[in-house]
CSV table of C-alpha atoms (C1' of nucleotides) in Angstrom, one decimal:
chain,number,residue,atom,x,y,z
A,194,MET,CA,-3.4,-18.5,-36.8
A,195,GLU,CA,-5.6,-16.7,-34.6
A,196,PRO,CA,-7.0,-13.2,-35.6
A,197,ASP,CA,-5.1,-10.6,-33.5
A,198,ARG,CA,-1.3,-12.7,-34.4
A,199,GLN,CA,-2.0,-12.2,-37.4
A,200,LYS,CA,-2.8,-8.5,-37.3
A,201,PHE,CA,0.0,-7.7,-35.4
A,202,LEU,CA,2.1,-10.1,-37.7
A,203,ALA,CA,0.6,-7.7,-40.7
A,204,TYR,CA,1.2,-4.7,-39.3
A,205,LEU,CA,4.8,-5.2,-38.2
A,206,ALA,CA,5.2,-6.6,-42.1
A,207,GLY,CA,3.7,-3.4,-43.4
A,208,GLN,CA,5.8,-1.0,-41.6
A,209,GLY,CA,9.1,-3.1,-42.7
A,210,LEU,CA,9.4,-4.1,-39.0
A,211,LYS,CA,10.8,-7.4,-37.8
A,212,SER,CA,9.1,-10.5,-35.9
A,213,THR,CA,11.0,-11.2,-33.1
A,214,ARG,CA,11.3,-13.3,-30.1
A,215,GLN,CA,10.8,-10.6,-27.8
A,216,ARG,CA,7.5,-9.5,-29.0
A,217,ASP,CA,5.6,-12.5,-29.4
A,218,ILE,CA,6.6,-13.3,-25.3
A,219,ILE,CA,5.6,-9.9,-25.1
A,220,PHE,CA,2.2,-10.2,-27.2
A,221,ASP,CA,1.2,-13.8,-25.2
A,222,ALA,CA,2.3,-11.9,-21.7
A,223,PHE,CA,-0.3,-9.0,-23.0
A,224,ARG,CA,-2.9,-11.4,-24.6
A,225,SER,CA,-3.5,-12.8,-21.4
A,226,ASP,CA,-3.9,-10.0,-19.1
A,227,GLY,CA,-4.2,-6.8,-20.8
A,228,SER,CA,-6.7,-5.0,-18.7
A,229,HIS,CA,-5.3,-1.9,-17.8
A,230,VAL,CA,-2.1,-2.6,-16.9
A,231,SER,CA,0.7,-0.2,-16.5
A,232,THR,CA,4.1,-0.7,-18.6
A,233,GLU,CA,5.7,-1.9,-14.7
A,234,ASP,CA,3.0,-4.5,-14.6
A,235,LEU,CA,3.6,-5.8,-17.4
A,236,TYR,CA,7.4,-5.8,-17.2
A,237,LEU,CA,7.9,-7.1,-13.6
A,238,LYS,CA,5.1,-10.1,-15.0
A,239,ILE,CA,7.1,-11.4,-18.1
A,240,ARG,CA,10.2,-10.9,-16.1
A,241,ARG,CA,9.3,-13.5,-13.7
A,242,ASP,CA,9.8,-15.8,-16.5
A,243,HIS,CA,11.8,-13.6,-19.4
A,244,PRO,CA,14.2,-11.7,-17.4
A,245,GLY,CA,16.6,-10.8,-20.4
A,246,ILE,CA,12.9,-9.0,-21.5
A,247,GLY,CA,14.0,-5.2,-20.5
A,248,TYR,CA,11.7,-2.5,-19.5
A,249,ALA,CA,12.4,-0.2,-22.4
A,250,THR,CA,11.4,-3.5,-25.3
A,251,VAL,CA,7.8,-3.3,-23.3
A,252,HIS,CA,7.5,0.0,-23.2
A,253,ARG,CA,8.3,0.3,-27.1
A,254,THR,CA,6.0,-2.9,-27.7
A,255,LEU,CA,3.3,-1.3,-25.9
A,256,LYS,CA,3.4,1.4,-28.3
A,257,LEU,CA,3.2,-0.8,-31.2
A,258,PHE,CA,0.3,-2.6,-29.9
A,259,THR,CA,-1.2,0.5,-29.6
A,260,GLU,CA,-0.6,1.9,-33.1
A,261,CYS,CA,-2.0,-0.9,-34.9
A,262,GLY,CA,-4.9,-0.8,-32.8
A,263,LEU,CA,-4.9,-3.9,-30.8
A,264,ALA,CA,-4.9,-2.0,-27.7
A,265,GLU,CA,-5.4,1.6,-26.7
A,266,GLU,CA,-3.6,3.5,-23.9
A,267,ARG,CA,-5.9,4.4,-20.8
A,268,HIS,CA,-5.2,7.7,-18.1
A,269,PHE,CA,-7.0,7.7,-15.6
A,270,GLY,CA,-5.3,10.7,-13.6
A,271,ASP,CA,-3.3,8.7,-12.1
A,272,GLY,CA,0.2,9.7,-13.5
A,273,GLN,CA,1.0,6.6,-15.0
A,274,VAL,CA,0.0,5.5,-18.5
A,275,ARG,CA,-2.3,1.8,-18.4
A,276,TYR,CA,-2.5,0.1,-21.8
A,277,GLU,CA,-5.8,-1.9,-22.6
A,278,TRP,CA,-6.7,-5.0,-24.6
A,279,VAL,CA,-9.1,-4.2,-27.1
A,280,ALA,CA,-9.1,-6.5,-30.3
A,281,GLY,CA,-12.5,-8.2,-30.5
A,282,LYS,CA,-14.2,-6.1,-27.4
A,283,GLU,CA,-17.0,-3.6,-28.0
A,284,HIS,CA,-16.4,0.2,-27.5
A,285,HIS,CA,-16.8,1.1,-23.7
A,286,ASP,CA,-16.4,3.0,-21.2
A,287,HIS,CA,-14.6,3.0,-17.6
A,288,LEU,CA,-16.0,3.3,-13.8
A,289,VAL,CA,-12.6,3.8,-11.6
A,290,CYS,CA,-12.8,2.9,-7.9
A,291,VAL,CA,-10.8,5.3,-5.8
A,292,ARG,CA,-10.1,3.4,-3.2
A,293,CYS,CA,-9.1,-0.5,-4.1
A,294,GLY,CA,-8.3,1.3,-8.5
A,295,ALA,CA,-10.2,-1.3,-10.0
A,296,VAL,CA,-11.7,-1.0,-13.3
A,297,SER,CA,-15.0,-1.6,-14.9
A,298,GLU,CA,-16.1,-1.0,-18.1
A,299,PHE,CA,-19.4,-0.2,-19.2
A,300,GLU,CA,-21.1,0.8,-22.2
A,301,ASP,CA,-24.2,3.2,-23.3
A,302,GLU,CA,-25.9,3.6,-26.5
A,303,ASP,CA,-28.0,6.3,-25.1
A,304,ILE,CA,-24.8,8.9,-23.7
A,305,GLU,CA,-22.8,7.3,-26.8
A,306,ALA,CA,-26.1,9.7,-29.5
A,307,LEU,CA,-26.0,12.5,-26.8
A,308,GLN,CA,-22.7,12.6,-27.4
A,309,GLN,CA,-23.3,12.9,-30.9
A,310,ARG,CA,-25.6,15.1,-30.5
A,311,ILE,CA,-23.4,17.6,-28.8
A,312,ALA,CA,-20.2,17.2,-30.6
A,313,ARG,CA,-22.5,18.4,-33.8
A,314,ARG,CA,-23.9,21.1,-31.9
A,315,TYR,CA,-20.7,22.6,-31.6
A,316,GLY,CA,-18.9,21.7,-35.1
A,317,PHE,CA,-16.8,19.5,-33.9
A,318,THR,CA,-16.0,16.4,-36.4
A,319,MET,CA,-15.7,14.1,-32.7
A,320,THR,CA,-12.4,11.7,-33.4
A,321,SER,CA,-12.6,9.8,-29.6
A,322,HIS,CA,-13.9,10.8,-26.4
A,323,ARG,CA,-13.3,9.9,-22.9
A,324,HIS,CA,-15.5,9.2,-20.3
A,325,GLU,CA,-14.8,8.2,-16.6
A,326,LEU,CA,-16.9,7.8,-13.4
A,327,TYR,CA,-14.6,7.8,-9.9
A,328,GLY,CA,-16.3,6.7,-7.1
A,329,VAL,CA,-15.9,4.0,-3.8
A,330,CYS,CA,-16.9,0.6,-5.7
A,331,SER,CA,-19.2,-1.9,-3.4
A,332,SER,CA,-16.5,-4.4,-1.8
A,333,CYS,CA,-14.6,-1.2,-0.6
A,334,GLY,CA,-17.7,-0.1,0.7
A,335,GLY,CA,-19.7,2.1,-1.4
A,336,GLU,CA,-23.1,2.0,0.2
A,337,ASP,CA,-21.6,3.6,3.3
B,32,MET,CA,-15.1,42.6,-1.3
B,33,GLU,CA,-15.6,40.0,-4.0
B,34,PRO,CA,-17.0,36.9,-3.1
B,35,ASP,CA,-14.2,34.9,-4.5
B,36,ARG,CA,-11.1,37.0,-3.1
B,37,GLN,CA,-13.3,36.3,0.2
B,38,LYS,CA,-13.3,32.5,-0.3
B,39,PHE,CA,-10.0,32.2,-0.8
B,40,LEU,CA,-9.0,34.7,2.2
B,41,ALA,CA,-11.2,33.1,4.4
B,42,TYR,CA,-9.3,29.6,3.3
B,43,LEU,CA,-6.2,31.0,4.1
B,44,ALA,CA,-7.1,32.2,7.4
B,45,GLY,CA,-8.4,28.8,8.3
B,46,GLN,CA,-5.8,26.7,7.2
B,47,GLY,CA,-3.0,29.2,9.2
B,48,LEU,CA,-1.7,30.6,6.3
B,49,LYS,CA,-1.0,33.9,4.9
B,50,SER,CA,-2.0,36.5,2.8
B,51,THR,CA,0.9,37.8,1.0
B,52,ARG,CA,1.9,39.7,-2.4
B,53,GLN,CA,2.4,36.9,-4.7
B,54,ARG,CA,-0.9,35.5,-3.9
B,55,ASP,CA,-2.6,38.7,-4.8
B,56,ILE,CA,-1.2,38.6,-8.2
B,57,ILE,CA,-1.5,35.4,-8.6
B,58,PHE,CA,-5.0,35.2,-8.0
B,59,ASP,CA,-5.5,38.4,-10.3
B,60,ALA,CA,-4.0,36.8,-13.3
B,61,PHE,CA,-5.5,33.7,-12.9
B,62,ARG,CA,-9.0,34.7,-12.4
B,63,SER,CA,-8.7,36.8,-15.7
B,64,ASP,CA,-7.8,34.2,-17.6
B,65,GLY,CA,-8.7,30.6,-15.4
B,66,SER,CA,-9.1,28.9,-19.2
B,67,HIS,CA,-7.6,25.7,-18.9
B,68,VAL,CA,-4.1,27.3,-18.4
B,69,SER,CA,-1.1,25.0,-17.1
B,70,THR,CA,1.3,26.5,-14.1
B,71,GLU,CA,3.5,27.2,-17.0
B,72,ASP,CA,1.6,29.4,-19.0
B,73,LEU,CA,0.4,31.2,-16.0
B,74,TYR,CA,3.6,31.2,-14.7
B,75,LEU,CA,4.7,33.1,-18.2
B,76,LYS,CA,2.2,35.4,-18.4
B,77,ILE,CA,3.0,36.9,-15.2
B,78,ARG,CA,6.6,37.1,-15.1
B,79,ARG,CA,5.6,40.1,-18.0
B,80,ASP,CA,4.4,42.1,-14.9
B,81,HIS,CA,5.8,40.5,-12.5
B,82,PRO,CA,9.7,39.2,-12.8
B,83,GLY,CA,10.6,38.1,-9.4
B,84,ILE,CA,7.9,35.8,-9.5
B,85,GLY,CA,8.7,32.2,-9.0
B,86,TYR,CA,7.0,29.1,-10.8
B,87,ALA,CA,7.1,27.2,-7.5
B,88,THR,CA,5.5,30.1,-6.2
B,89,VAL,CA,3.0,29.8,-8.9
B,90,HIS,CA,2.4,25.7,-8.9
B,91,ARG,CA,1.7,26.2,-4.6
B,92,THR,CA,-1.0,29.3,-5.4
B,93,LEU,CA,-2.9,26.8,-8.1
B,94,LYS,CA,-2.6,23.7,-5.6
B,95,LEU,CA,-4.5,26.4,-2.8
B,96,PHE,CA,-7.3,27.2,-5.2
B,97,THR,CA,-7.8,24.1,-6.1
B,98,GLU,CA,-7.8,22.6,-2.4
B,99,CYS,CA,-10.6,25.8,-1.5
B,100,GLY,CA,-12.6,24.9,-4.2
B,101,LEU,CA,-12.2,28.3,-6.9
B,102,ALA,CA,-9.9,26.0,-9.0
B,103,GLU,CA,-10.3,22.6,-10.9
B,104,GLU,CA,-7.4,20.6,-12.3
B,105,ARG,CA,-8.2,19.7,-15.9
B,106,HIS,CA,-5.8,16.7,-17.3
B,107,PHE,CA,-6.8,16.3,-21.5
B,108,GLY,CA,-4.1,13.8,-22.1
B,109,ASP,CA,-1.0,15.9,-23.3
B,110,GLY,CA,0.6,15.4,-20.2
B,111,GLN,CA,0.1,18.8,-18.2
B,112,VAL,CA,-2.2,19.2,-15.9
B,113,ARG,CA,-4.3,22.4,-16.9
B,114,TYR,CA,-6.5,24.6,-14.1
B,115,GLU,CA,-9.6,26.1,-14.9
B,116,TRP,CA,-11.4,28.9,-13.3
B,117,VAL,CA,-14.4,27.5,-11.5
B,118,ALA,CA,-15.9,29.4,-9.3
B,119,GLY,CA,-19.6,30.4,-10.0
B,120,LYS,CA,-19.5,28.2,-13.1
B,121,GLU,CA,-22.2,25.3,-13.6
B,122,HIS,CA,-20.5,21.8,-13.5
B,123,HIS,CA,-19.6,21.1,-17.1
B,124,ASP,CA,-17.3,18.8,-19.2
B,125,HIS,CA,-15.0,19.9,-22.4
B,126,LEU,CA,-14.7,19.5,-25.9
B,127,VAL,CA,-10.8,19.3,-27.3
B,128,CYS,CA,-10.1,20.9,-30.4
B,129,VAL,CA,-7.1,18.3,-31.2
B,130,ARG,CA,-5.6,20.7,-33.4
B,131,CYS,CA,-5.1,23.5,-32.0
B,132,GLY,CA,-5.9,22.9,-28.2
B,133,ALA,CA,-8.8,25.0,-27.9
B,134,VAL,CA,-11.1,23.9,-25.2
B,135,SER,CA,-15.1,24.9,-25.4
B,136,GLU,CA,-17.4,23.4,-22.6
B,137,PHE,CA,-20.3,21.8,-22.4
B,138,GLU,CA,-23.2,20.5,-20.4
B,139,ASP,CA,-25.8,18.2,-20.6
B,140,GLU,CA,-28.2,17.1,-17.2
B,141,ASP,CA,-29.1,14.2,-19.6
B,142,ILE,CA,-25.8,12.0,-20.2
B,143,GLU,CA,-25.5,13.6,-16.1
B,144,ALA,CA,-28.9,11.3,-15.1
B,145,LEU,CA,-27.5,8.2,-17.1
B,146,GLN,CA,-24.2,8.3,-15.3
B,147,GLN,CA,-26.0,7.8,-11.9
B,148,ARG,CA,-27.9,5.1,-13.5
B,149,ILE,CA,-24.6,3.3,-14.3
B,150,ALA,CA,-23.1,3.6,-11.6
B,151,ARG,CA,-26.2,3.1,-9.3
B,152,ARG,CA,-26.1,-0.3,-11.6
B,153,TYR,CA,-22.6,-1.0,-10.4
B,154,GLY,CA,-23.1,-0.6,-6.6
B,155,PHE,CA,-20.5,2.4,-7.4
B,156,THR,CA,-20.7,5.6,-5.3
B,157,MET,CA,-19.8,7.9,-7.7
B,158,THR,CA,-17.5,10.9,-6.3
B,159,SER,CA,-16.7,12.2,-9.8
B,160,HIS,CA,-16.2,11.9,-13.3
B,161,ARG,CA,-14.2,13.2,-16.5
B,162,HIS,CA,-15.9,13.2,-20.0
B,163,GLU,CA,-13.9,14.9,-22.7
B,164,LEU,CA,-14.9,15.0,-26.8
B,165,TYR,CA,-12.1,15.7,-28.7
B,166,GLY,CA,-12.0,16.3,-32.7
B,167,VAL,CA,-11.7,18.9,-34.6
B,168,CYS,CA,-13.4,22.1,-34.2
B,169,SER,CA,-15.2,24.0,-36.7
B,170,SER,CA,-12.7,26.8,-37.7
B,171,CYS,CA,-10.0,24.0,-38.0
B,172,GLY,CA,-12.3,22.3,-40.6
B,173,GLY,CA,-14.0,20.1,-39.0
B,174,GLU,CA,-16.1,20.1,-42.1
B,175,ASP,CA,-13.5,18.4,-44.4
C,166,DT,C1',9.2,46.5,17.4
C,167,DT,C1',9.9,41.6,18.4
C,168,DT,C1',9.4,37.1,17.1
C,169,DA,C1',7.2,32.6,16.4
C,170,DA,C1',5.9,30.8,11.8
C,171,DA,C1',5.1,30.6,7.3
C,172,DT,C1',6.2,32.1,2.7
C,173,DT,C1',8.9,32.6,-1.4
C,174,DG,C1',12.0,31.6,-5.5
C,175,DA,C1',16.7,29.4,-6.9
C,176,DT,C1',17.3,25.3,-7.5
C,177,DA,C1',17.6,19.6,-6.5
C,178,DT,C1',15.0,15.7,-6.6
C,179,DC,C1',11.6,12.7,-8.0
C,180,DC,C1',9.6,9.5,-11.3
C,181,DG,C1',7.3,7.9,-15.1
C,182,DT,C1',8.3,7.8,-20.1
C,183,DT,C1',11.3,8.3,-24.0
C,184,DT,C1',15.9,8.6,-26.4
C,185,DT,C1',20.6,6.6,-26.7
C,186,DC,C1',24.1,3.5,-28.3
C,187,DA,C1',26.8,-0.3,-29.3
C,188,DC,C1',26.4,-5.1,-29.0
C,189,DT,C1',22.8,-8.4,-31.3
C,190,DT,C1',18.8,-10.8,-34.1
C,191,DT,C1',16.6,-10.7,-38.1
C,192,DT,C1',16.0,-10.8,-42.9
C,193,DG,C1',16.5,-11.4,-47.9
C,194,DG,C1',19.8,-12.6,-51.2
C,195,DA,C1',23.6,-15.2,-53.6
D,48,DT,C1',24.0,-21.9,-45.7
D,49,DC,C1',26.4,-17.6,-45.4
D,50,DC,C1',26.2,-13.0,-46.2
D,51,DA,C1',24.8,-7.9,-45.9
D,52,DA,C1',21.7,-4.5,-44.5
D,53,DA,C1',18.5,-2.8,-41.2
D,54,DA,C1',16.2,-3.2,-37.6
D,55,DG,C1',15.9,-4.9,-32.5
D,56,DT,C1',18.0,-4.9,-28.2
D,57,DG,C1',18.8,-3.7,-23.3
D,58,DA,C1',21.3,-0.8,-19.8
D,59,DA,C1',22.1,3.3,-19.3
D,60,DA,C1',21.3,8.6,-19.9
D,61,DA,C1',18.1,12.0,-20.7
D,62,DC,C1',14.4,14.3,-20.7
D,63,DG,C1',9.6,16.7,-18.6
D,64,DG,C1',6.6,18.1,-15.9
D,65,DA,C1',5.6,18.5,-11.0
D,66,DT,C1',6.7,18.3,-6.6
D,67,DA,C1',10.5,18.9,-2.4
D,68,DT,C1',14.2,21.5,-0.1
D,69,DC,C1',16.4,25.2,1.9
D,70,DA,C1',18.7,29.4,3.4
D,71,DA,C1',16.7,34.4,2.8
D,72,DT,C1',12.4,36.8,3.5
D,73,DT,C1',8.2,38.6,4.8
D,74,DT,C1',3.4,38.4,8.0
D,75,DA,C1',1.0,38.8,11.8
D,76,DA,C1',-0.1,38.5,16.0
D,77,DA,C1',1.3,39.7,20.8
DNA sequence: TTTAAATTGATATCCGTTTTCACTTTTGGA
DNA sequence: TCCAAAAGTGAAAACGGATATCAATTTAAA
């Protein structure tokens, strides 16, 4: 079995939670497109093939993915939480196009190191960070 | 007259808006403590001395401060918008203590430069960015 | 002063998130 | 296999912060 699915099942078992048909379906749908989707996005996508699955279940399952570390919540400032499948991906930050909403990912070791230095300077034990660049992407005419 | 107040009055005038007693009061209250306060925070503070001023007016006035550049909105992920008085301050980013909620400010030219380089690499015309470090501050036992 | 236009404050509405609850499904033991 | 306990589900309600509404009030220019 794929390690990601295994991780999820292990988390469920460890918490005394159950494996269900709905969770399997949501797992597959989210893994196949876990690129910064909102609960609504995923719900609508799943509904096409599985009209019986409710919004609340999608919501709760995305929370589960987050709790077990397969997914992370993203807040890009439009008042909607987005979920990103992060299993098997390196840490990264985001570029968000303010016109079309496209999200790209970047990583930069130098910035990470500088962040740590700053946290240390302020006596912080850094647990996480958020770093987003907003602008106009090249296809939206970033050159104009 | 202080230049900040002048800037506000000039903005009002330019937009065909009026100067009112409430706006003056909110201006003073916010300027005297414009450190990452929510609308609720400021409303409650103002209400102590001016019980007649409503939440909606505080909300609208904070929006005005933001529009004219005296304030900026901050989103630290707790689902509440915070406003910060930025007039006369250098650009900076934030460290947020996940235990006590304290917010410190930092600035780092090297990180700014690296950001620009990344945006350029992706063909983005960067318009803004958000950079927050989350962790445990020294008074909350960041050393433990 | 007069008057048109903007403002105010209480309240209603919006909208994404989260909870509730009656019914269903899963799971492990008999 | 069957049963019972516990968790899950989905529809709908509740929630919470942000925003809009609207009648009454205030401002400011003539």
